[in-house]
Coordinates of C-alpha atoms in Angstrom, one line a residue:
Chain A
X20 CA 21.3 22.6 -36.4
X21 CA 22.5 24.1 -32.9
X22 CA 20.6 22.6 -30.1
X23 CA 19.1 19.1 -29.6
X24 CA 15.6 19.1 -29.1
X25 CA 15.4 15.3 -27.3
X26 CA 17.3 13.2 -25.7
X27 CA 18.1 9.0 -26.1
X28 CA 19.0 7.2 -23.0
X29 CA 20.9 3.8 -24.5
X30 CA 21.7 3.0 -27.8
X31 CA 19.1 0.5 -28.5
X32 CA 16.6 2.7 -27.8
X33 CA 12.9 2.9 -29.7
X34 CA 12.3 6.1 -28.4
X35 CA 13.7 9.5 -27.6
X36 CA 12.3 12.1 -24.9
X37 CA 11.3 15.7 -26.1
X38 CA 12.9 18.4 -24.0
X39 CA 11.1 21.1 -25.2
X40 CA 7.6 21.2 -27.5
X41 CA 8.2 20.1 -31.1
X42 CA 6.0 20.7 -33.8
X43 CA 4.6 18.2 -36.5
X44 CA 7.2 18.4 -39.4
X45 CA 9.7 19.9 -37.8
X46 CA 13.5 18.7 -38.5
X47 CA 15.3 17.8 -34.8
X48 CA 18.0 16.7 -33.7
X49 CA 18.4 13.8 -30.6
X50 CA 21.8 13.2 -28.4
X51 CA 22.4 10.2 -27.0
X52 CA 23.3 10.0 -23.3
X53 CA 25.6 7.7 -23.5
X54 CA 27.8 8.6 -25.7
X55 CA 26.9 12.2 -26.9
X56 CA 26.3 10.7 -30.5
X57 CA 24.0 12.2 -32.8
X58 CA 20.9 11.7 -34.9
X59 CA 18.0 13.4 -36.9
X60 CA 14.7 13.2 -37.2
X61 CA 11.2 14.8 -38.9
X62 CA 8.6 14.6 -36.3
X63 CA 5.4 13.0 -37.5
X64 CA 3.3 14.7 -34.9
X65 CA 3.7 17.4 -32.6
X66 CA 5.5 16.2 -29.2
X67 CA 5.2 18.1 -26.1
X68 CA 7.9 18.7 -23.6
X69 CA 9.3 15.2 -22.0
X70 CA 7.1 13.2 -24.3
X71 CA 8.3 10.4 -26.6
X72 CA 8.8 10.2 -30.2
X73 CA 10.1 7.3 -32.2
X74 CA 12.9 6.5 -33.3
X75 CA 12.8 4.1 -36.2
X76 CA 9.1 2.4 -37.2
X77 CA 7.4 -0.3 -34.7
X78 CA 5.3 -3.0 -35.6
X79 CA 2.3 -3.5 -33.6
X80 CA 3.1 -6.0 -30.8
X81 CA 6.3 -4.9 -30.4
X82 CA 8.3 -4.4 -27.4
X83 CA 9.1 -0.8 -27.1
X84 CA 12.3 0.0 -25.5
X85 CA 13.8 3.0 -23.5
X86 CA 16.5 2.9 -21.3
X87 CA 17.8 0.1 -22.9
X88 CA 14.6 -1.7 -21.3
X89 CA 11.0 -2.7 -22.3
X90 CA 8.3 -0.3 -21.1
X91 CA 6.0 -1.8 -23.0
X92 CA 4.2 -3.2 -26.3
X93 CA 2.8 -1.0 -29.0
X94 CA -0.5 -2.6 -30.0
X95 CA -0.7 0.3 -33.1
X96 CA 1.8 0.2 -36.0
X97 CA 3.8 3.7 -35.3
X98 CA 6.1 5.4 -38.1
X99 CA 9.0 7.0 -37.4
X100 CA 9.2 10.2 -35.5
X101 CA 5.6 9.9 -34.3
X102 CA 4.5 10.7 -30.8
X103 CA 4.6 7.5 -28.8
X104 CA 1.8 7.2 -25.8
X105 CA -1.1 5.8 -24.0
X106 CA -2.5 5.6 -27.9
X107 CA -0.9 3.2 -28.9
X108 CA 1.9 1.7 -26.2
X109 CA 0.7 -0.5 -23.4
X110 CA 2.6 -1.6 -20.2
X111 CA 2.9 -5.2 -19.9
X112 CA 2.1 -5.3 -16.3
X113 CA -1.3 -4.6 -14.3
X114 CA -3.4 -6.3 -16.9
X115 CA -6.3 -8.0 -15.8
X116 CA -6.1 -11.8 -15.7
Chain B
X16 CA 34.4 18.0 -0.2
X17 CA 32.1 17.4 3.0
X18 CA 29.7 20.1 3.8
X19 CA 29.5 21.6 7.4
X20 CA 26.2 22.4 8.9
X21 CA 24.8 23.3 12.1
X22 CA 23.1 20.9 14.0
X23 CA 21.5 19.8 17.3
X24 CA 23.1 16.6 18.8
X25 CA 20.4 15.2 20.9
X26 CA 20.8 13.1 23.9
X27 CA 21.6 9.5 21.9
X28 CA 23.6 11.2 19.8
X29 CA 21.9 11.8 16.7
X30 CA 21.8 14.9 14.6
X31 CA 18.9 16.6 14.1
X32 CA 18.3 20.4 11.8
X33 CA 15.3 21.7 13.4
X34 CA 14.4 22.0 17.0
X35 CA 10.5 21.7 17.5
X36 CA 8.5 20.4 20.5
X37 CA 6.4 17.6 18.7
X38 CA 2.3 17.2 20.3
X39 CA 1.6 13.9 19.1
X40 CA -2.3 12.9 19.4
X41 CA -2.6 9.1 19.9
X42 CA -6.2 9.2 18.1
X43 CA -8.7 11.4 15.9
X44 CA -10.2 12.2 19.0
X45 CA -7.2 14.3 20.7
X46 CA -5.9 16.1 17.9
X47 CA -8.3 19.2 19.0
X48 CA -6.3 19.5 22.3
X49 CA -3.2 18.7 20.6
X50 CA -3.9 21.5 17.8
X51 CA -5.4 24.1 21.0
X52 CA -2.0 23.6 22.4
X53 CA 0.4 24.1 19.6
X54 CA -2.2 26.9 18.7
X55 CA -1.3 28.4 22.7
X56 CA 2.9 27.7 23.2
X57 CA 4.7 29.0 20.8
X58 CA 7.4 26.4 19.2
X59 CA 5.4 23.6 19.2
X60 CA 3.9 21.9 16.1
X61 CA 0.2 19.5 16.6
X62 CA 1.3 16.2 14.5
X63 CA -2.6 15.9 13.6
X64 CA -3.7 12.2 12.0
X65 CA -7.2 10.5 11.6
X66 CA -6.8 7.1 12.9
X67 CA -5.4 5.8 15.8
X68 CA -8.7 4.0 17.7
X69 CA -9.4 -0.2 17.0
X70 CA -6.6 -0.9 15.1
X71 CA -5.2 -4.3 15.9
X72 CA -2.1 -6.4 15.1
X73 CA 0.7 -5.4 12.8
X74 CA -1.6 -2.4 11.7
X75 CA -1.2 -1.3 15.2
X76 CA 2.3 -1.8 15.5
X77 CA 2.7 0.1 12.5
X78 CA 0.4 3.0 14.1
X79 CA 3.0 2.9 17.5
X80 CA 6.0 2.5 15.4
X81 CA 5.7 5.1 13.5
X82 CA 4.3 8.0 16.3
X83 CA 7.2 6.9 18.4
X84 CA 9.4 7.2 15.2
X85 CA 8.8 10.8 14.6
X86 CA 8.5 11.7 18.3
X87 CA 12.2 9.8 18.2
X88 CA 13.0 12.1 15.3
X89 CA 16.5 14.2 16.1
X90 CA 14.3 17.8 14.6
X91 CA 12.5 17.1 17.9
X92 CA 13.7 18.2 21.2
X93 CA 11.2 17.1 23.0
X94 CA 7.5 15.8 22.9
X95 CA 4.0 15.9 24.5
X96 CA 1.6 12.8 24.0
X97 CA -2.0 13.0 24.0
X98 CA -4.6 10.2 23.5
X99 CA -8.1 9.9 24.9
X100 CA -6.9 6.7 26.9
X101 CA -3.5 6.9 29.3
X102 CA -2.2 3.6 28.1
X103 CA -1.9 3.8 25.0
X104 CA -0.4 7.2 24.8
X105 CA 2.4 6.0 28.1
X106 CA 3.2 3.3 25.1
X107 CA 3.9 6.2 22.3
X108 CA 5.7 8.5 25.7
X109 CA 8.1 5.2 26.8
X110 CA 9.1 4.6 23.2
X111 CA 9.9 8.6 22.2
X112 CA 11.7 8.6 26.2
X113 CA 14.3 5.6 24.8
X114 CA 15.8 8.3 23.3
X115 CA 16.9 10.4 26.4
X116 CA 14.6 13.4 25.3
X117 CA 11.8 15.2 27.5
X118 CA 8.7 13.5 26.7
X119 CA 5.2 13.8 28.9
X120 CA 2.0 12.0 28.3
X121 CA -1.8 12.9 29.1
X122 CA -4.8 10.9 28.7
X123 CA -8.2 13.1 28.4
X124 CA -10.3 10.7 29.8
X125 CA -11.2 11.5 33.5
X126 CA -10.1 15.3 33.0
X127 CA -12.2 16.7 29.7
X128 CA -10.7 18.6 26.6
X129 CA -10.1 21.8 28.4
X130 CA -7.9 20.5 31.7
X131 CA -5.9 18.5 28.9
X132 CA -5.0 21.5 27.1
X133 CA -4.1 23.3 30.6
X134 CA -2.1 20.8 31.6
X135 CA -0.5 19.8 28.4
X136 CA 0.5 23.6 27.6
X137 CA 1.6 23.9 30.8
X138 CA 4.2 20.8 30.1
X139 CA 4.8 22.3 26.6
X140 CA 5.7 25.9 27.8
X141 CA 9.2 24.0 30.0
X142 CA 9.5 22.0 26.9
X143 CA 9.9 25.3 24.8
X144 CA 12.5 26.8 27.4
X145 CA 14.4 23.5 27.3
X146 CA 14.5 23.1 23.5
X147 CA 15.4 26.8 22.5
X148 CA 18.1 26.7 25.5
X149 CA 19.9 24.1 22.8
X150 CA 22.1 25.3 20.7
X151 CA 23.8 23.9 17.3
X152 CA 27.2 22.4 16.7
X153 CA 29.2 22.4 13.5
X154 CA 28.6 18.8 11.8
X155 CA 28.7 17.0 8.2
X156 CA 25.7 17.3 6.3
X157 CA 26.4 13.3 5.8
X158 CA 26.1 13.1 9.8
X159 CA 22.3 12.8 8.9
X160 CA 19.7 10.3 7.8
X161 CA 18.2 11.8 4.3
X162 CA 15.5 10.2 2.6
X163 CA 15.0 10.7 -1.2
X164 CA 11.9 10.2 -2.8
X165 CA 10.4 11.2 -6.5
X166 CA 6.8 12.4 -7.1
X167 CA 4.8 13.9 -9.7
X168 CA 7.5 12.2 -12.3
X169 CA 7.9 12.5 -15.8
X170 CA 10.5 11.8 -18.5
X171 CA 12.3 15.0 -16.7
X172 CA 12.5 12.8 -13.8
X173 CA 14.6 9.7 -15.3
X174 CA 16.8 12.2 -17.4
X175 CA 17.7 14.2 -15.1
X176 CA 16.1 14.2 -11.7
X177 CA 16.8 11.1 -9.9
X178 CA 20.2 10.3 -11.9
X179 CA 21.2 13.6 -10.4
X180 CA 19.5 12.3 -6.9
X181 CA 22.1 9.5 -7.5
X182 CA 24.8 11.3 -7.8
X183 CA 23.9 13.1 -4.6
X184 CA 23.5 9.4 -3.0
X185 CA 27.0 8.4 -4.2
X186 CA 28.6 11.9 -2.6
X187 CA 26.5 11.1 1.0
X188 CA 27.2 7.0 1.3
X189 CA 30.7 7.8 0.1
X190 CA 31.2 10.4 3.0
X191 CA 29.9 8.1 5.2
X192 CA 27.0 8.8 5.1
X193 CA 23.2 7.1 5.4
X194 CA 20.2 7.7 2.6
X195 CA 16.9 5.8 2.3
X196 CA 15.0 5.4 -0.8
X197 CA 12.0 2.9 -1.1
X198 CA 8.7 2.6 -3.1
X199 CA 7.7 -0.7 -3.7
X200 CA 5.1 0.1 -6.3
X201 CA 7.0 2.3 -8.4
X202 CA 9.7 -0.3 -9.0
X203 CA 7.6 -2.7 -10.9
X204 CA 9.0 -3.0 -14.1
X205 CA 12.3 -2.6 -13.0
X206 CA 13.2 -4.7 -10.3
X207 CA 15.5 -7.1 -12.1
X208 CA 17.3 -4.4 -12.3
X209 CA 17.0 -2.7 -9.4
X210 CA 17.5 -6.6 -7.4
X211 CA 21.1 -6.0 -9.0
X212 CA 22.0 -2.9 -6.4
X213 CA 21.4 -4.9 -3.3
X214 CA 25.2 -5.9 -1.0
X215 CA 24.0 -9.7 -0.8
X216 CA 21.7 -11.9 -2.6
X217 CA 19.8 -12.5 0.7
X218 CA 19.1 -9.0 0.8
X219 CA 18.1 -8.6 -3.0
X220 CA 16.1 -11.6 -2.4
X221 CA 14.2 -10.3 0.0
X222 CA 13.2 -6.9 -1.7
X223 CA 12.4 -9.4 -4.6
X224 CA 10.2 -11.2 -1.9
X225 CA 8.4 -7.9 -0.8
X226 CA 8.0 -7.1 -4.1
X227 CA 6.0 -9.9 -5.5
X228 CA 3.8 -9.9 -1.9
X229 CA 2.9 -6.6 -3.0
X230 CA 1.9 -8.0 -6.4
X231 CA -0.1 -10.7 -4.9
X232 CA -2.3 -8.0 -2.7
X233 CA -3.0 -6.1 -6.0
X234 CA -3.6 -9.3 -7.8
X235 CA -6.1 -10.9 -4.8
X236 CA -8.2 -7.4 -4.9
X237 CA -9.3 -8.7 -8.2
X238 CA -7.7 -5.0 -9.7
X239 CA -5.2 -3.3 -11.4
X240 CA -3.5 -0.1 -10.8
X241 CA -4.0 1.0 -14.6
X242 CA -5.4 4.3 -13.1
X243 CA -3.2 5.1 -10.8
X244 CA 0.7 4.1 -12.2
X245 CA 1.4 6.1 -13.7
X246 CA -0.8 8.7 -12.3
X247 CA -2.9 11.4 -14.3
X248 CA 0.6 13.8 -13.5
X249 CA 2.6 11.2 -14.9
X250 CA 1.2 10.3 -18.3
X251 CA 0.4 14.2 -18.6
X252 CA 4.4 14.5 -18.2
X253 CA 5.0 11.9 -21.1
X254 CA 5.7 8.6 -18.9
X255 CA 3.5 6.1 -20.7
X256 CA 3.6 3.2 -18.4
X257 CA 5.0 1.8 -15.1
X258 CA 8.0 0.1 -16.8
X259 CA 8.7 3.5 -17.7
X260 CA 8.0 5.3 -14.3
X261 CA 9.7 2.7 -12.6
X262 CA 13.1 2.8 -15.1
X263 CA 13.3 6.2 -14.1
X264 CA 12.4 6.1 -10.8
X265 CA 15.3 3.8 -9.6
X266 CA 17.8 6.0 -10.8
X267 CA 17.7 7.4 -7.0
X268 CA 19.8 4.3 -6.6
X269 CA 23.0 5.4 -7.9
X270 CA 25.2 3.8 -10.1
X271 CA 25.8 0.1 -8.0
X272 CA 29.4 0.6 -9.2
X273 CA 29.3 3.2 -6.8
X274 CA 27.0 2.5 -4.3
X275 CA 25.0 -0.5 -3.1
X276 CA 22.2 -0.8 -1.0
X277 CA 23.0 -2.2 2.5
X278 CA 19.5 -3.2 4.5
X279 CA 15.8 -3.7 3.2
X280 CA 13.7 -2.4 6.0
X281 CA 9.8 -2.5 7.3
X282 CA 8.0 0.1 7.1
X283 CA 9.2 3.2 9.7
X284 CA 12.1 0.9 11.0
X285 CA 15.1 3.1 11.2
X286 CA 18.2 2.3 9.7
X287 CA 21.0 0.0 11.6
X288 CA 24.1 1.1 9.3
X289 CA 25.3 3.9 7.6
X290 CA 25.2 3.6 3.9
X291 CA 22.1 3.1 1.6
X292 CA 18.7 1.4 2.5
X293 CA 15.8 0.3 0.7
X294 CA 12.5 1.0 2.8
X295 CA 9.5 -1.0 2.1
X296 CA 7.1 1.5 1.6
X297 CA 3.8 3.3 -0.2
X298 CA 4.8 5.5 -3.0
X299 CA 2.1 8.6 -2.3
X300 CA 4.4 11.3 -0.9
X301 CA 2.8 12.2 2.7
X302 CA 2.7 8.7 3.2
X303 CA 6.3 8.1 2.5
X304 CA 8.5 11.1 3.9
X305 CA 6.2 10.4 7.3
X306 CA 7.5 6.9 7.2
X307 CA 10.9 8.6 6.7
X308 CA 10.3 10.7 9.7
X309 CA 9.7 7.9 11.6
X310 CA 13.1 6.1 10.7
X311 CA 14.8 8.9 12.1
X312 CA 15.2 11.2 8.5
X313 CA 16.6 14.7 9.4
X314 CA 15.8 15.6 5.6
X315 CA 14.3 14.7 2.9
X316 CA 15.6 15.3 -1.2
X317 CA 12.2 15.3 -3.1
X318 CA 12.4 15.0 -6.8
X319 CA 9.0 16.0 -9.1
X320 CA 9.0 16.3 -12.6
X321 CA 5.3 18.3 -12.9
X322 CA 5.3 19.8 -10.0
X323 CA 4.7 17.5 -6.4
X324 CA 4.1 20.1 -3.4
X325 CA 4.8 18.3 -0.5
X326 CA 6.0 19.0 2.9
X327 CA 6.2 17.4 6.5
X328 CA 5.8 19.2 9.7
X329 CA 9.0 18.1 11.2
X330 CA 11.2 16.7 8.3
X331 CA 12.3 19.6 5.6
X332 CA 11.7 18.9 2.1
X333 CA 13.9 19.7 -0.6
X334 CA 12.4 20.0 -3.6
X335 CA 14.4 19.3 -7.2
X336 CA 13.2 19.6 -11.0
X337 CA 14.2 19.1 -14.5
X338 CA 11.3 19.6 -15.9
X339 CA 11.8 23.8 -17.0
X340 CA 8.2 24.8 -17.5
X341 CA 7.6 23.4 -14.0
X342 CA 10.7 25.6 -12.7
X343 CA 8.8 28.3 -14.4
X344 CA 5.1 27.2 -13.5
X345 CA 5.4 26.3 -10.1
X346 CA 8.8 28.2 -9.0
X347 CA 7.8 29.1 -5.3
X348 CA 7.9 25.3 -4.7
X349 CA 11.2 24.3 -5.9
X350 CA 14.1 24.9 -4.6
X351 CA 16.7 23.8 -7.5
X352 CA 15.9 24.0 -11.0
X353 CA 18.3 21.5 -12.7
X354 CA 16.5 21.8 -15.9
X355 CA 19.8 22.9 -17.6
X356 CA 20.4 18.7 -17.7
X357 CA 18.7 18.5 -20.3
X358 CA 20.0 21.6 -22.5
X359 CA 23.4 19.7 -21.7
X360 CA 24.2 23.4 -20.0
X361 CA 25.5 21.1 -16.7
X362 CA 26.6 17.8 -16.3
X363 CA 24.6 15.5 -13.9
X364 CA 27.9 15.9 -11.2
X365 CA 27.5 20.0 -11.2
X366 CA 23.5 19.1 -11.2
X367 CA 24.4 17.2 -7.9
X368 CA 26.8 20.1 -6.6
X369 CA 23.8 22.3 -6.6
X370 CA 21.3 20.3 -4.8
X371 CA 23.9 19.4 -1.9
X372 CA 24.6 23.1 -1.4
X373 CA 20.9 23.5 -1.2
X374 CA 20.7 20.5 1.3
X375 CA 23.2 22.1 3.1
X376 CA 21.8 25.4 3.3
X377 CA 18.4 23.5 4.8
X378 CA 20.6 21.9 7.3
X379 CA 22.3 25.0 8.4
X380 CA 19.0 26.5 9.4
X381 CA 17.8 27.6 5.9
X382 CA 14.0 27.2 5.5
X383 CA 13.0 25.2 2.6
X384 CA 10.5 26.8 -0.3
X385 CA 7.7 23.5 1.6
X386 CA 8.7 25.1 5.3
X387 CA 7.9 28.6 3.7
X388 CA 4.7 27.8 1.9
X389 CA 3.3 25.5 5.2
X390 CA 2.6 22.6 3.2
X391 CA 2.6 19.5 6.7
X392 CA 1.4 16.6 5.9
X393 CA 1.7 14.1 8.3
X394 CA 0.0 10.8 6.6
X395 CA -0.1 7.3 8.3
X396 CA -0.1 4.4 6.7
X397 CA -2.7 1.9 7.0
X398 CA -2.1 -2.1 6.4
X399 CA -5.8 -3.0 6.5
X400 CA -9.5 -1.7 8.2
X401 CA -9.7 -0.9 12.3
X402 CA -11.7 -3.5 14.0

């Protein structure tokens, strides 16, 4: 395969970002930004541009990391290479005491 | 490499890139004469606001701080000041004259709308003559205050955008230069990081302490800000939650390795130091670059992943993406499409190159795509209700 189709800030990453639309099924390829490494993956769903997909399967509850951070808790079970969102990852911030 | 532009040295000394005669209404009520005079003299811009009557205490100080800030600005030569009362629009006039500029005040009260226009055109017309008898000298685009700020993110904008904004931030500070960023919204989620890029522990301390204030407002109104960080833009971009916003959004930073940040300041206070400041500060865009303004910002680096359009009457706005179907979608507002980031086509150092030759062309005279299209917004912030 040529081109990568999304992009992995740290190594310990959950998720990768799309960098263009990928369709449900299709084979892609991820770079890491750190250090150029590679990796492969069949997308579950269909991801659009700069939306994330995952990267190995999460476990509801969960942290969910990107940037080598948490941005959050999945409160769904999410197979790998599925589209990761507002459906089923939460911040863990601004909730309601 | 430092980058030479043309710029107007104003009487203190700092460096301005634009050259307008600023009519500053004190209050709602006198932004009809100040708009009837920028509409008469040619070279003058109406800084038009709604507030600006029974505000009291820090609220107000924030209301005279920041009029006098952008009257103050270096990409003014000189200003007229108009509010119903005289007082309070001597106060704005005395803090704007601290600079050495022309400045002349006018109170409507006693004379009506239409001898207020007469005799504030008349003041603007010598202001005019005065301001376009200036002319530039050769200077370093890191001579000037620049203010970065990102809107309308998405995952574009922590790939690419602000690590390239950065890198720009790095080149500035390191030619001795000064850049603000701010937000103290949009850093929730990553402020333990972000507390790590402070000079001192006193001054990451005390973002740390302005940061969990801010919390405690949010928390005491009984709400969250679910629907608003990240905004509709934002999750329709792919960022998910504020963590995630907020991860990105600090990469305006720069690598601390590189860079640190040297002051925390209040809202519209203007830098002491070269080097890079954190401003406390709102995160909605005409809020922020008027804050800017009002710390004495020549420029402004604005980063958007789906497609912010924002401008200021007096500051320029550069405007960056990563985001390609943005570049594509919304081209006659950005300026530099760094969207080849993400292809791996350019390295985040060229991706800087490119937006400091564009700063550069702005500061040599070049109108930005936001000057072009007439997007002003001039936006006050507000601490709490007038009396």
């Amino acid at each position: 395969m040529a081109y990568h189709k999304f992009l992995v800030h740290e190594k310990k990453d959950s998720v990768g970002v799309a960098i263009t639309d990928i369709k449900k099924g299709e084979f892609v390829k991820g770079v890491f930004l750190a250090d150029e490494g590679v990796l492969n993956i069949t997308a579950a769903d269909s991801i659009p541009l700069g939306h994330k997909i995952a990267l190995n399967s999460i476990k509801s509850g969960e942290f969910i990391i990107e940037y080598g951070e948490k941005i959050g808790r999945a409160f769904k079970d999410i197979n790998q290479g599925s589209w990761v969102h507002t459906h089923n990852l939460k911040s863990i911030h601004w909730v309601k005491k | 490499m430092s980058k030479k532009i043309l710029a107007y040295k104003r009487e203190n000394g700092s460096l301005g890139i634009r050259n307008y005669v600023a009519i500053i209404p004190v209050d709602d009520l006198s932004n009809n004469a100040a708009e009837s005079v920028a509409k008469i003299i040619n070279g003058t811009i109406a800084l038009s606001h709604p507030y600006g009557r029974l505000q009291f205490g820090e609220d107000l100080d924030l209301h005279f701080r920041t009029l006098i800030g952008n009257g103050a600005n270096p990409n003014v030569a000189a200003a007229i000041v108009i509010g119903i009362e005289p007082n309070w629009a001597k106060k704005i006039a005395d803090g704007i004259a601290q600079t050495g500029k022309p400045v002349a005040y006018f109170g409507i009260e006693g004379y009506g709308l239409l001898k207020t226009i007469e005799r504030a055109s008349r003041k603007a017309k010598e202001f005019v003559q005065f301001a376009t008898a200036q002319e530039k000298t050769e200077a370093n685009l890191a001579d000037l205050i620049i203010s970065f700020k990102c809107g309308e993110s998405d995952t574009t904008s922590g790939l690419a955008g602000n690590p390239t904004a950065g890198r720009v931030a790095e080149h500035l500070v390191n030619e001795g230069g000064t850049v603000i960023i701010g937000e103290t919204s949009e850093t929730t989620g990553a402020e333990h990081i972000l507390a790590q890029h402070f000079a001192s522990k006193e001054l990451s301390d005390k973002y740390l302490q302005i940061h969990r204030n801010y919390l405690k407002i949010i928390e005491a109104s009984g709400e969250d800000l679910l629907g608003s960080q990240p905004t509709e833009g934002n999750i329709a971009g792919g960022l998910t939650t504020i963590e995630e916003k907020a991860l990105g959004n600090i990469q305006k930073a720069g690598r601390k390795e590189k860079i640190l940040i040297q002051s925390v300041l209040d809202l519209a206070e203007k830098p002491h130091t070269k080097g890079l400041h954190f401003m406390d500060s709102s995160s909605a865009a005409a809020e922020y670059i008027t804050l800017m303004g009002a710390a004495g910002a020549a420029l402004h680096l604005f980063i958007t992943g789906q497609g912010n359009i924002v401008g200021n009457p007096i500051v320029p706005v550069i405007k960056i993406t990563a985001n390609p179907k943005t570049a594509a979608e919304m081209s006659e507002h950005i300026d530099v499409d760094i969207s080849s980031v993400l292809t791996h086509e350019i390295n985040l150092d060229q991706a800087a190159d490119k937006v400091l030759d564009a700063l550069t062309a702005a500061a040599r005279g070049q109108y930005t795509a936001a000057e072009v299209l007439g997007q002003q917004e001039f936006v006050l912030t507000r601490l709490y209700p007038s009396a």
